[in-house]
Amino acid sequence: MLELHTSVQYVRGIGPRIASILAEKGISTVEDLLYYLPFRYEDRANPKSIAELRVGESASIIAEVRNSH
């Protein structure tokens, strides 16, 4: 059983490589991982068309690639 002070590299699915990436974000223990909360999110509940977007506004779009050279 994991303890709060256990290194994240011992969490199932996280090895030394991913633990190193997490360490760059200040996450080294299970407790750090639990308290790492997102600082932003994308609201995908009300999608907009490209024509509705404003200059400087961030958005996700769904697109189809029809040709590639």
PDB file of C-alpha atoms in Angstrom:
ATOM      1  CA  MET A   1       0.000   0.000   0.000  1.00  0.00           C
ATOM      2  CA  LEU A   2       1.295   3.444  -0.883  1.00  0.00           C
ATOM      3  CA  GLU A   3       1.925   6.103   1.737  1.00  0.00           C
ATOM      4  CA  LEU A   4       1.665   9.848   1.117  1.00  0.00           C
ATOM      5  CA  HIS A   5       5.447  10.201   1.362  1.00  0.00           C
ATOM      6  CA  THR A   6       6.112   7.383  -1.155  1.00  0.00           C
ATOM      7  CA  SER A   7       8.062   8.434  -4.252  1.00  0.00           C
ATOM      8  CA  VAL A   8       5.869   8.693  -7.344  1.00  0.00           C
ATOM      9  CA  GLN A   9       8.173   6.334  -9.238  1.00  0.00           C
ATOM     10  CA  TYR A  10       6.723   3.469  -7.171  1.00  0.00           C
ATOM     11  CA  VAL A  11       3.148   4.222  -8.254  1.00  0.00           C
ATOM     12  CA  ARG A  12       1.943   1.590 -10.714  1.00  0.00           C
ATOM     13  CA  GLY A  13       2.450   2.882 -14.245  1.00  0.00           C
ATOM     14  CA  ILE A  14       5.009   5.528 -13.256  1.00  0.00           C
ATOM     15  CA  GLY A  15       8.642   4.584 -13.587  1.00  0.00           C
ATOM     16  CA  PRO A  16      11.888   6.538 -13.322  1.00  0.00           C
ATOM     17  CA  ARG A  17      11.393   8.362 -16.660  1.00  0.00           C
ATOM     18  CA  ILE A  18       7.914   9.709 -15.867  1.00  0.00           C
ATOM     19  CA  ALA A  19       8.976  10.395 -12.267  1.00  0.00           C
ATOM     20  CA  SER A  20      11.727  12.624 -13.680  1.00  0.00           C
ATOM     21  CA  ILE A  21       9.186  14.556 -15.779  1.00  0.00           C
ATOM     22  CA  LEU A  22       6.926  14.975 -12.738  1.00  0.00           C
ATOM     23  CA  ALA A  23       9.891  16.147 -10.638  1.00  0.00           C
ATOM     24  CA  GLU A  24      10.346  19.056 -13.074  1.00  0.00           C
ATOM     25  CA  LYS A  25       6.844  20.158 -12.034  1.00  0.00           C
ATOM     26  CA  GLY A  26       7.669  19.797  -8.330  1.00  0.00           C
ATOM     27  CA  ILE A  27       5.897  16.455  -7.942  1.00  0.00           C
ATOM     28  CA  SER A  28       8.002  13.863  -6.146  1.00  0.00           C
ATOM     29  CA  THR A  29       5.632  12.103  -3.732  1.00  0.00           C
ATOM     30  CA  VAL A  30       2.148  10.605  -3.846  1.00  0.00           C
ATOM     31  CA  GLU A  31       0.961  13.557  -1.738  1.00  0.00           C
ATOM     32  CA  ASP A  32       2.395  16.037  -4.266  1.00  0.00           C
ATOM     33  CA  LEU A  33       0.548  14.169  -7.012  1.00  0.00           C
ATOM     34  CA  LEU A  34      -2.762  14.300  -5.126  1.00  0.00           C
ATOM     35  CA  TYR A  35      -2.484  18.036  -4.523  1.00  0.00           C
ATOM     36  CA  TYR A  36      -1.362  18.929  -8.047  1.00  0.00           C
ATOM     37  CA  LEU A  37      -4.518  20.628  -9.288  1.00  0.00           C
ATOM     38  CA  PRO A  38      -5.118  21.960 -12.795  1.00  0.00           C
ATOM     39  CA  PHE A  39      -4.742  25.724 -13.116  1.00  0.00           C
ATOM     40  CA  ARG A  40      -6.913  25.946 -16.246  1.00  0.00           C
ATOM     41  CA  TYR A  41      -9.255  23.873 -18.328  1.00  0.00           C
ATOM     42  CA  GLU A  42     -10.942  23.982 -21.702  1.00  0.00           C
ATOM     43  CA  ASP A  43     -14.718  24.197 -21.773  1.00  0.00           C
ATOM     44  CA  ARG A  44     -15.811  21.888 -24.563  1.00  0.00           C
ATOM     45  CA  ALA A  45     -19.505  21.977 -23.632  1.00  0.00           C
ATOM     46  CA  ASN A  46     -20.289  24.860 -26.007  1.00  0.00           C
ATOM     47  CA  PRO A  47     -18.188  24.477 -29.156  1.00  0.00           C
ATOM     48  CA  LYS A  48     -17.804  27.423 -31.538  1.00  0.00           C
ATOM     49  CA  SER A  49     -17.233  27.528 -35.245  1.00  0.00           C
ATOM     50  CA  ILE A  50     -14.086  29.164 -36.583  1.00  0.00           C
ATOM     51  CA  ALA A  51     -16.197  32.102 -37.793  1.00  0.00           C
ATOM     52  CA  GLU A  52     -17.350  32.783 -34.210  1.00  0.00           C
ATOM     53  CA  LEU A  53     -13.831  33.049 -32.763  1.00  0.00           C
ATOM     54  CA  ARG A  54     -12.260  36.378 -31.848  1.00  0.00           C
ATOM     55  CA  VAL A  55      -8.666  37.415 -32.466  1.00  0.00           C
ATOM     56  CA  GLY A  56      -6.463  36.100 -29.644  1.00  0.00           C
ATOM     57  CA  GLU A  57      -9.074  33.644 -28.381  1.00  0.00           C
ATOM     58  CA  SER A  58      -7.870  30.080 -27.731  1.00  0.00           C
ATOM     59  CA  ALA A  59     -10.026  27.245 -28.970  1.00  0.00           C
ATOM     60  CA  SER A  60     -10.001  23.607 -29.978  1.00  0.00           C
ATOM     61  CA  ILE A  61     -11.366  22.654 -33.345  1.00  0.00           C
ATOM     62  CA  ILE A  62     -12.350  19.413 -35.016  1.00  0.00           C
ATOM     63  CA  ALA A  63     -10.864  19.155 -38.485  1.00  0.00           C
ATOM     64  CA  GLU A  64     -10.472  16.632 -41.258  1.00  0.00           C
ATOM     65  CA  VAL A  65      -7.241  16.454 -43.251  1.00  0.00           C
ATOM     66  CA  ARG A  66      -8.294  15.807 -46.832  1.00  0.00           C
ATOM     67  CA  ASN A  67      -4.903  15.936 -48.499  1.00  0.00           C
ATOM     68  CA  SER A  68      -1.281  15.867 -47.464  1.00  0.00           C
ATOM     69  CA  HIS A  69       1.722  16.645 -49.666  1.00  0.00           C
TER      70      HIS A  69
END
